[in-house]
Amino acid sequence: GFEKINFLGNGKIAIFSIIAISVWQWFGWSMVIYIGSLQSISGDLYEAASVDGANSWQQFWHITLPGLAPASTISGLKVFDLVLSTTNGGPAHQTETILTLVYSKFSDGNFGYASAFGIVFLLMTMVVSAVMLGIFKKWEEYLN
């Protein structure tokens, strides 16, 4: 009774379709990683925080969130295979990522452009990693 929806061919919803597929694909793996990260947070930290008068929101913000942050940082930068296999960057390049752009330029024989985009991606990854390492270091200093 419903009209057909072209989830991957409609430029307005294609990126949301890819996000939904990615969440479904990695949900189980992410839960295993998050449960492991939660179990690695010492209960002594929560006990000390409650003795110091911290409420549950403050415990989450200052103990749980910094403990979970390393598990969820770089995974968003590596979306390639899902985009390539579902939309190949289309429709009208609306789902294209820098990695699919590198692949398409390389496939077209534009090796200079592909190399330049690869270097840009490397620099972006290095900046994101440096910022995250700085944040983790501050959190670690704060917790100790």
Short mmCIF file of N, CA and C in Angstrom, two decimals:
data_model
loop_
_atom_site.label_atom_id
_atom_site.label_comp_id
_atom_site.label_asym_id
_atom_site.label_seq_id
_atom_site.Cartn_x
_atom_site.Cartn_y
_atom_site.Cartn_z
N GLY A 1 0.78 -1.19 0.00
CA GLY A 1 0.00 0.00 0.00
C GLY A 1 0.84 1.27 0.00
N PHE A 2 2.14 1.12 0.19
CA PHE A 2 2.99 2.30 0.19
C PHE A 2 3.66 2.44 -1.17
N GLU A 3 4.00 3.66 -1.52
CA GLU A 3 4.75 3.83 -2.77
C GLU A 3 6.21 3.45 -2.52
N LYS A 4 6.89 3.05 -3.58
CA LYS A 4 8.27 2.60 -3.46
C LYS A 4 9.19 3.78 -3.14
N ILE A 5 10.18 3.52 -2.28
CA ILE A 5 11.16 4.53 -1.91
C ILE A 5 12.52 4.04 -2.36
N ASN A 6 13.21 4.84 -3.13
CA ASN A 6 14.55 4.51 -3.58
C ASN A 6 15.55 5.07 -2.55
N PHE A 7 15.85 4.26 -1.55
CA PHE A 7 16.66 4.73 -0.43
C PHE A 7 18.06 5.16 -0.85
N LEU A 8 18.66 4.47 -1.80
CA LEU A 8 20.03 4.78 -2.21
C LEU A 8 20.10 5.65 -3.45
N GLY A 9 19.00 5.84 -4.15
CA GLY A 9 19.00 6.64 -5.35
C GLY A 9 18.47 8.06 -5.14
N ASN A 10 17.83 8.29 -4.02
CA ASN A 10 17.31 9.62 -3.70
C ASN A 10 18.39 10.39 -2.95
N GLY A 11 18.85 11.50 -3.52
CA GLY A 11 19.94 12.26 -2.94
C GLY A 11 19.65 12.81 -1.55
N LYS A 12 18.37 12.99 -1.22
CA LYS A 12 18.03 13.56 0.08
C LYS A 12 18.08 12.54 1.21
N ILE A 13 17.95 11.25 0.88
CA ILE A 13 17.94 10.26 1.95
C ILE A 13 19.05 9.22 1.82
N ALA A 14 19.86 9.30 0.78
CA ALA A 14 20.89 8.28 0.57
C ALA A 14 21.90 8.25 1.71
N ILE A 15 22.35 9.41 2.19
CA ILE A 15 23.35 9.43 3.25
C ILE A 15 22.76 8.87 4.55
N PHE A 16 21.48 9.13 4.80
CA PHE A 16 20.84 8.59 6.00
C PHE A 16 20.68 7.07 5.89
N SER A 17 20.46 6.59 4.68
CA SER A 17 20.39 5.14 4.47
C SER A 17 21.74 4.49 4.74
N ILE A 18 22.81 5.13 4.31
CA ILE A 18 24.15 4.59 4.56
C ILE A 18 24.46 4.62 6.05
N ILE A 19 24.06 5.69 6.74
CA ILE A 19 24.26 5.77 8.19
C ILE A 19 23.51 4.64 8.89
N ALA A 20 22.26 4.39 8.49
CA ALA A 20 21.47 3.33 9.10
C ALA A 20 22.10 1.96 8.86
N ILE A 21 22.59 1.72 7.65
CA ILE A 21 23.26 0.45 7.35
C ILE A 21 24.51 0.30 8.20
N SER A 22 25.28 1.37 8.33
CA SER A 22 26.51 1.32 9.11
C SER A 22 26.23 1.06 10.59
N VAL A 23 25.22 1.72 11.12
CA VAL A 23 24.86 1.49 12.53
C VAL A 23 24.44 0.04 12.73
N TRP A 24 23.62 -0.47 11.82
CA TRP A 24 23.17 -1.87 11.93
C TRP A 24 24.36 -2.83 11.81
N GLN A 25 25.27 -2.55 10.91
CA GLN A 25 26.41 -3.43 10.66
C GLN A 25 27.33 -3.50 11.87
N TRP A 26 27.60 -2.38 12.51
CA TRP A 26 28.62 -2.33 13.57
C TRP A 26 28.04 -2.26 14.97
N PHE A 27 26.73 -2.40 15.15
CA PHE A 27 26.12 -2.28 16.46
C PHE A 27 26.64 -3.32 17.44
N GLY A 28 26.66 -4.57 17.05
CA GLY A 28 27.11 -5.65 17.94
C GLY A 28 28.56 -5.50 18.33
N TRP A 29 29.41 -5.22 17.35
CA TRP A 29 30.84 -5.04 17.62
C TRP A 29 31.07 -3.86 18.56
N SER A 30 30.36 -2.77 18.33
CA SER A 30 30.51 -1.60 19.19
C SER A 30 30.08 -1.90 20.62
N MET A 31 29.00 -2.67 20.78
CA MET A 31 28.55 -3.01 22.13
C MET A 31 29.60 -3.84 22.87
N VAL A 32 30.25 -4.74 22.18
CA VAL A 32 31.31 -5.54 22.81
C VAL A 32 32.46 -4.63 23.26
N ILE A 33 32.84 -3.69 22.41
CA ILE A 33 33.92 -2.76 22.75
C ILE A 33 33.51 -1.87 23.93
N TYR A 34 32.29 -1.34 23.90
CA TYR A 34 31.84 -0.46 24.98
C TYR A 34 31.68 -1.21 26.30
N ILE A 35 31.17 -2.42 26.25
CA ILE A 35 31.05 -3.20 27.48
C ILE A 35 32.44 -3.49 28.07
N GLY A 36 33.39 -3.82 27.21
CA GLY A 36 34.77 -4.03 27.68
C GLY A 36 35.36 -2.76 28.28
N SER A 37 35.08 -1.62 27.65
CA SER A 37 35.59 -0.35 28.19
C SER A 37 34.92 -0.02 29.52
N LEU A 38 33.61 -0.27 29.61
CA LEU A 38 32.93 -0.02 30.88
C LEU A 38 33.46 -0.90 32.01
N GLN A 39 33.75 -2.16 31.68
CA GLN A 39 34.26 -3.07 32.70
C GLN A 39 35.69 -2.73 33.12
N SER A 40 36.41 -2.00 32.28
CA SER A 40 37.78 -1.64 32.63
C SER A 40 37.86 -0.41 33.53
N ILE A 41 36.75 0.30 33.70
CA ILE A 41 36.72 1.46 34.59
C ILE A 41 36.61 0.95 36.02
N SER A 42 37.53 1.37 36.85
CA SER A 42 37.60 0.89 38.23
C SER A 42 36.39 1.38 39.03
N GLY A 43 35.82 0.48 39.81
CA GLY A 43 34.73 0.84 40.69
C GLY A 43 35.16 1.77 41.80
N ASP A 44 36.45 1.76 42.09
CA ASP A 44 36.98 2.66 43.13
C ASP A 44 36.78 4.12 42.74
N LEU A 45 36.84 4.43 41.44
CA LEU A 45 36.61 5.80 40.99
C LEU A 45 35.19 6.26 41.31
N TYR A 46 34.22 5.38 41.05
CA TYR A 46 32.83 5.73 41.35
C TYR A 46 32.60 5.85 42.85
N GLU A 47 33.21 4.95 43.61
CA GLU A 47 33.07 5.00 45.06
C GLU A 47 33.66 6.28 45.63
N ALA A 48 34.86 6.66 45.15
CA ALA A 48 35.49 7.89 45.62
C ALA A 48 34.67 9.11 45.22
N ALA A 49 34.10 9.07 44.01
CA ALA A 49 33.28 10.20 43.56
C ALA A 49 32.03 10.33 44.41
N SER A 50 31.39 9.22 44.75
CA SER A 50 30.17 9.30 45.58
C SER A 50 30.50 9.75 46.99
N VAL A 51 31.66 9.35 47.52
CA VAL A 51 32.08 9.82 48.83
C VAL A 51 32.33 11.32 48.80
N ASP A 52 32.86 11.81 47.69
CA ASP A 52 33.12 13.25 47.54
C ASP A 52 31.85 14.05 47.24
N GLY A 53 30.71 13.37 47.06
CA GLY A 53 29.45 14.06 46.86
C GLY A 53 29.03 14.22 45.42
N ALA A 54 29.64 13.50 44.49
CA ALA A 54 29.28 13.62 43.08
C ALA A 54 27.97 12.88 42.82
N ASN A 55 27.08 13.51 42.06
CA ASN A 55 25.84 12.83 41.70
C ASN A 55 26.09 11.94 40.48
N SER A 56 25.05 11.25 40.03
CA SER A 56 25.23 10.29 38.94
C SER A 56 25.63 10.99 37.63
N TRP A 57 25.09 12.19 37.36
CA TRP A 57 25.46 12.93 36.16
C TRP A 57 26.93 13.31 36.20
N GLN A 58 27.41 13.79 37.33
CA GLN A 58 28.83 14.16 37.46
C GLN A 58 29.72 12.93 37.33
N GLN A 59 29.31 11.81 37.86
CA GLN A 59 30.08 10.57 37.71
C GLN A 59 30.14 10.15 36.25
N PHE A 60 29.02 10.26 35.55
CA PHE A 60 29.02 9.92 34.12
C PHE A 60 29.95 10.85 33.36
N TRP A 61 29.85 12.16 33.60
CA TRP A 61 30.60 13.15 32.84
C TRP A 61 32.10 13.06 33.12
N HIS A 62 32.50 12.80 34.35
CA HIS A 62 33.91 12.85 34.73
C HIS A 62 34.60 11.49 34.81
N ILE A 63 33.82 10.40 34.84
CA ILE A 63 34.44 9.07 34.94
C ILE A 63 34.06 8.19 33.75
N THR A 64 32.77 8.01 33.52
CA THR A 64 32.32 7.08 32.47
C THR A 64 32.67 7.57 31.08
N LEU A 65 32.34 8.81 30.77
CA LEU A 65 32.58 9.35 29.43
C LEU A 65 34.07 9.34 29.06
N PRO A 66 34.96 9.81 29.93
CA PRO A 66 36.39 9.71 29.58
C PRO A 66 36.87 8.26 29.45
N GLY A 67 36.25 7.35 30.18
CA GLY A 67 36.63 5.94 30.06
C GLY A 67 36.17 5.31 28.76
N LEU A 68 35.08 5.81 28.20
CA LEU A 68 34.54 5.27 26.94
C LEU A 68 35.09 5.96 25.70
N ALA A 69 35.62 7.15 25.84
CA ALA A 69 36.04 7.94 24.69
C ALA A 69 37.07 7.26 23.79
N PRO A 70 38.09 6.58 24.32
CA PRO A 70 39.05 5.95 23.40
C PRO A 70 38.43 4.89 22.49
N ALA A 71 37.31 4.32 22.88
CA ALA A 71 36.69 3.26 22.08
C ALA A 71 35.92 3.80 20.89
N SER A 72 35.69 5.11 20.82
CA SER A 72 34.77 5.61 19.80
C SER A 72 35.34 6.76 18.97
N THR A 73 36.62 6.77 18.69
CA THR A 73 37.18 7.97 18.08
C THR A 73 37.33 7.91 16.57
N ILE A 74 38.07 6.99 16.04
CA ILE A 74 38.48 7.04 14.65
C ILE A 74 37.55 6.27 13.72
N SER A 75 36.58 5.55 14.23
CA SER A 75 35.77 4.69 13.37
C SER A 75 35.00 5.47 12.31
N GLY A 76 34.66 6.71 12.56
CA GLY A 76 33.94 7.50 11.58
C GLY A 76 34.76 7.89 10.37
N LEU A 77 36.07 7.83 10.46
CA LEU A 77 36.92 8.22 9.34
C LEU A 77 37.11 7.11 8.31
N LYS A 78 36.72 5.91 8.63
CA LYS A 78 37.04 4.79 7.74
C LYS A 78 35.83 4.23 6.99
N VAL A 79 34.91 5.09 6.62
CA VAL A 79 33.76 4.66 5.84
C VAL A 79 34.15 4.65 4.37
N PHE A 80 34.37 3.50 3.83
CA PHE A 80 34.74 3.39 2.42
C PHE A 80 33.95 2.29 1.74
N ASP A 81 34.07 1.08 2.24
CA ASP A 81 33.48 -0.07 1.56
C ASP A 81 31.96 0.01 1.49
N LEU A 82 31.34 0.52 2.54
CA LEU A 82 29.88 0.62 2.53
C LEU A 82 29.40 1.61 1.48
N VAL A 83 30.03 2.77 1.41
CA VAL A 83 29.64 3.78 0.42
C VAL A 83 29.93 3.26 -0.99
N LEU A 84 31.08 2.64 -1.19
CA LEU A 84 31.44 2.15 -2.52
C LEU A 84 30.49 1.06 -2.98
N SER A 85 30.11 0.16 -2.09
CA SER A 85 29.27 -0.96 -2.50
C SER A 85 27.79 -0.59 -2.64
N THR A 86 27.34 0.45 -1.96
CA THR A 86 25.92 0.80 -2.05
C THR A 86 25.63 1.88 -3.08
N THR A 87 26.36 3.00 -3.05
CA THR A 87 26.02 4.12 -3.94
C THR A 87 27.17 4.55 -4.83
N ASN A 88 28.38 4.09 -4.56
CA ASN A 88 29.57 4.49 -5.30
C ASN A 88 29.74 6.01 -5.28
N GLY A 89 29.32 6.64 -4.16
CA GLY A 89 29.46 8.08 -4.03
C GLY A 89 28.29 8.88 -4.54
N GLY A 90 27.36 8.24 -5.20
CA GLY A 90 26.23 8.95 -5.78
C GLY A 90 25.05 8.98 -4.84
N PRO A 91 23.93 9.45 -5.21
CA PRO A 91 23.62 10.19 -6.42
C PRO A 91 24.17 11.61 -6.36
N ALA A 92 24.69 12.05 -7.46
CA ALA A 92 25.25 13.40 -7.63
C ALA A 92 26.31 13.70 -6.57
N HIS A 93 27.13 12.72 -6.26
CA HIS A 93 28.26 12.85 -5.32
C HIS A 93 27.83 13.22 -3.90
N GLN A 94 26.58 13.00 -3.53
CA GLN A 94 26.09 13.41 -2.22
C GLN A 94 26.53 12.47 -1.10
N THR A 95 26.93 11.25 -1.41
CA THR A 95 27.40 10.34 -0.37
C THR A 95 28.90 10.08 -0.49
N GLU A 96 29.57 10.85 -1.32
CA GLU A 96 31.00 10.63 -1.55
C GLU A 96 31.81 11.04 -0.33
N THR A 97 32.76 10.21 0.03
CA THR A 97 33.70 10.52 1.10
C THR A 97 35.07 10.75 0.48
N ILE A 98 36.01 11.19 1.27
CA ILE A 98 37.34 11.46 0.71
C ILE A 98 37.99 10.16 0.24
N LEU A 99 37.69 9.05 0.91
CA LEU A 99 38.28 7.78 0.47
C LEU A 99 37.68 7.28 -0.84
N THR A 100 36.37 7.46 -1.04
CA THR A 100 35.79 7.07 -2.33
C THR A 100 36.26 8.00 -3.43
N LEU A 101 36.53 9.26 -3.09
CA LEU A 101 37.08 10.20 -4.07
C LEU A 101 38.49 9.80 -4.48
N VAL A 102 39.30 9.38 -3.51
CA VAL A 102 40.65 8.89 -3.82
C VAL A 102 40.56 7.69 -4.75
N TYR A 103 39.66 6.77 -4.44
CA TYR A 103 39.50 5.56 -5.25
C TYR A 103 39.05 5.90 -6.67
N SER A 104 38.07 6.80 -6.81
CA SER A 104 37.58 7.13 -8.15
C SER A 104 38.64 7.88 -8.96
N LYS A 105 39.39 8.78 -8.34
CA LYS A 105 40.45 9.49 -9.07
C LYS A 105 41.55 8.51 -9.49
N PHE A 106 41.89 7.59 -8.62
CA PHE A 106 42.90 6.60 -8.96
C PHE A 106 42.42 5.69 -10.09
N SER A 107 41.16 5.28 -10.04
CA SER A 107 40.59 4.43 -11.08
C SER A 107 40.52 5.14 -12.43
N ASP A 108 40.33 6.46 -12.41
CA ASP A 108 40.28 7.24 -13.64
C ASP A 108 41.66 7.53 -14.20
N GLY A 109 42.71 7.19 -13.48
CA GLY A 109 44.07 7.45 -13.93
C GLY A 109 44.61 8.81 -13.49
N ASN A 110 43.87 9.52 -12.68
CA ASN A 110 44.33 10.81 -12.14
C ASN A 110 45.13 10.56 -10.87
N PHE A 111 46.33 10.03 -11.04
CA PHE A 111 47.13 9.62 -9.90
C PHE A 111 47.58 10.81 -9.05
N GLY A 112 47.80 11.95 -9.65
CA GLY A 112 48.19 13.14 -8.90
C GLY A 112 47.08 13.60 -7.96
N TYR A 113 45.83 13.67 -8.49
CA TYR A 113 44.71 14.04 -7.65
C TYR A 113 44.49 13.01 -6.55
N ALA A 114 44.58 11.74 -6.91
CA ALA A 114 44.39 10.68 -5.91
C ALA A 114 45.43 10.79 -4.81
N SER A 115 46.67 11.04 -5.17
CA SER A 115 47.73 11.20 -4.17
C SER A 115 47.49 12.43 -3.31
N ALA A 116 47.07 13.52 -3.92
CA ALA A 116 46.81 14.75 -3.16
C ALA A 116 45.66 14.54 -2.16
N PHE A 117 44.59 13.90 -2.60
CA PHE A 117 43.48 13.63 -1.68
C PHE A 117 43.91 12.66 -0.58
N GLY A 118 44.76 11.70 -0.93
CA GLY A 118 45.28 10.77 0.08
C GLY A 118 46.10 11.50 1.14
N ILE A 119 46.91 12.46 0.71
CA ILE A 119 47.71 13.25 1.65
C ILE A 119 46.80 14.11 2.53
N VAL A 120 45.76 14.69 1.92
CA VAL A 120 44.80 15.49 2.70
C VAL A 120 44.13 14.61 3.76
N PHE A 121 43.74 13.40 3.36
CA PHE A 121 43.12 12.49 4.33
C PHE A 121 44.11 12.12 5.44
N LEU A 122 45.35 11.87 5.08
CA LEU A 122 46.37 11.57 6.08
C LEU A 122 46.53 12.73 7.06
N LEU A 123 46.59 13.95 6.55
CA LEU A 123 46.74 15.12 7.41
C LEU A 123 45.51 15.31 8.31
N MET A 124 44.32 15.10 7.74
CA MET A 124 43.10 15.20 8.55
C MET A 124 43.10 14.17 9.67
N THR A 125 43.50 12.95 9.35
CA THR A 125 43.55 11.90 10.35
C THR A 125 44.57 12.22 11.43
N MET A 126 45.71 12.77 11.03
CA MET A 126 46.74 13.13 12.01
C MET A 126 46.24 14.25 12.93
N VAL A 127 45.54 15.24 12.38
CA VAL A 127 45.01 16.34 13.20
C VAL A 127 43.97 15.81 14.18
N VAL A 128 43.04 14.99 13.69
CA VAL A 128 42.01 14.43 14.57
C VAL A 128 42.66 13.57 15.66
N SER A 129 43.65 12.77 15.29
CA SER A 129 44.34 11.93 16.27
C SER A 129 45.09 12.76 17.31
N ALA A 130 45.75 13.83 16.87
CA ALA A 130 46.48 14.69 17.80
C ALA A 130 45.52 15.38 18.77
N VAL A 131 44.40 15.86 18.25
CA VAL A 131 43.42 16.50 19.12
C VAL A 131 42.87 15.50 20.14
N MET A 132 42.52 14.30 19.66
CA MET A 132 41.99 13.29 20.57
C MET A 132 43.04 12.86 21.61
N LEU A 133 44.29 12.71 21.21
CA LEU A 133 45.33 12.37 22.17
C LEU A 133 45.49 13.47 23.21
N GLY A 134 45.41 14.72 22.79
CA GLY A 134 45.47 15.83 23.74
C GLY A 134 44.32 15.81 24.73
N ILE A 135 43.13 15.54 24.22
CA ILE A 135 41.95 15.46 25.10
C ILE A 135 42.10 14.29 26.07
N PHE A 136 42.55 13.13 25.57
CA PHE A 136 42.72 11.97 26.45
C PHE A 136 43.77 12.24 27.52
N LYS A 137 44.83 12.93 27.14
CA LYS A 137 45.88 13.26 28.11
C LYS A 137 45.34 14.17 29.20
N LYS A 138 44.54 15.18 28.80
CA LYS A 138 43.94 16.08 29.78
C LYS A 138 43.01 15.32 30.71
N TRP A 139 42.19 14.41 30.15
CA TRP A 139 41.28 13.62 30.98
C TRP A 139 42.06 12.73 31.94
N GLU A 140 43.15 12.14 31.45
CA GLU A 140 43.95 11.27 32.30
C GLU A 140 44.60 12.07 33.43
N GLU A 141 45.10 13.24 33.12
CA GLU A 141 45.68 14.10 34.16
C GLU A 141 44.62 14.53 35.15
N TYR A 142 43.41 14.79 34.66
CA TYR A 142 42.32 15.22 35.51
C TYR A 142 41.90 14.09 36.46
N LEU A 143 41.87 12.86 35.94
CA LEU A 143 41.44 11.74 36.75
C LEU A 143 42.50 11.30 37.76
N ASN A 144 43.76 11.56 37.45
CA ASN A 144 44.82 11.14 38.38
C ASN A 144 45.14 12.26 39.27
#
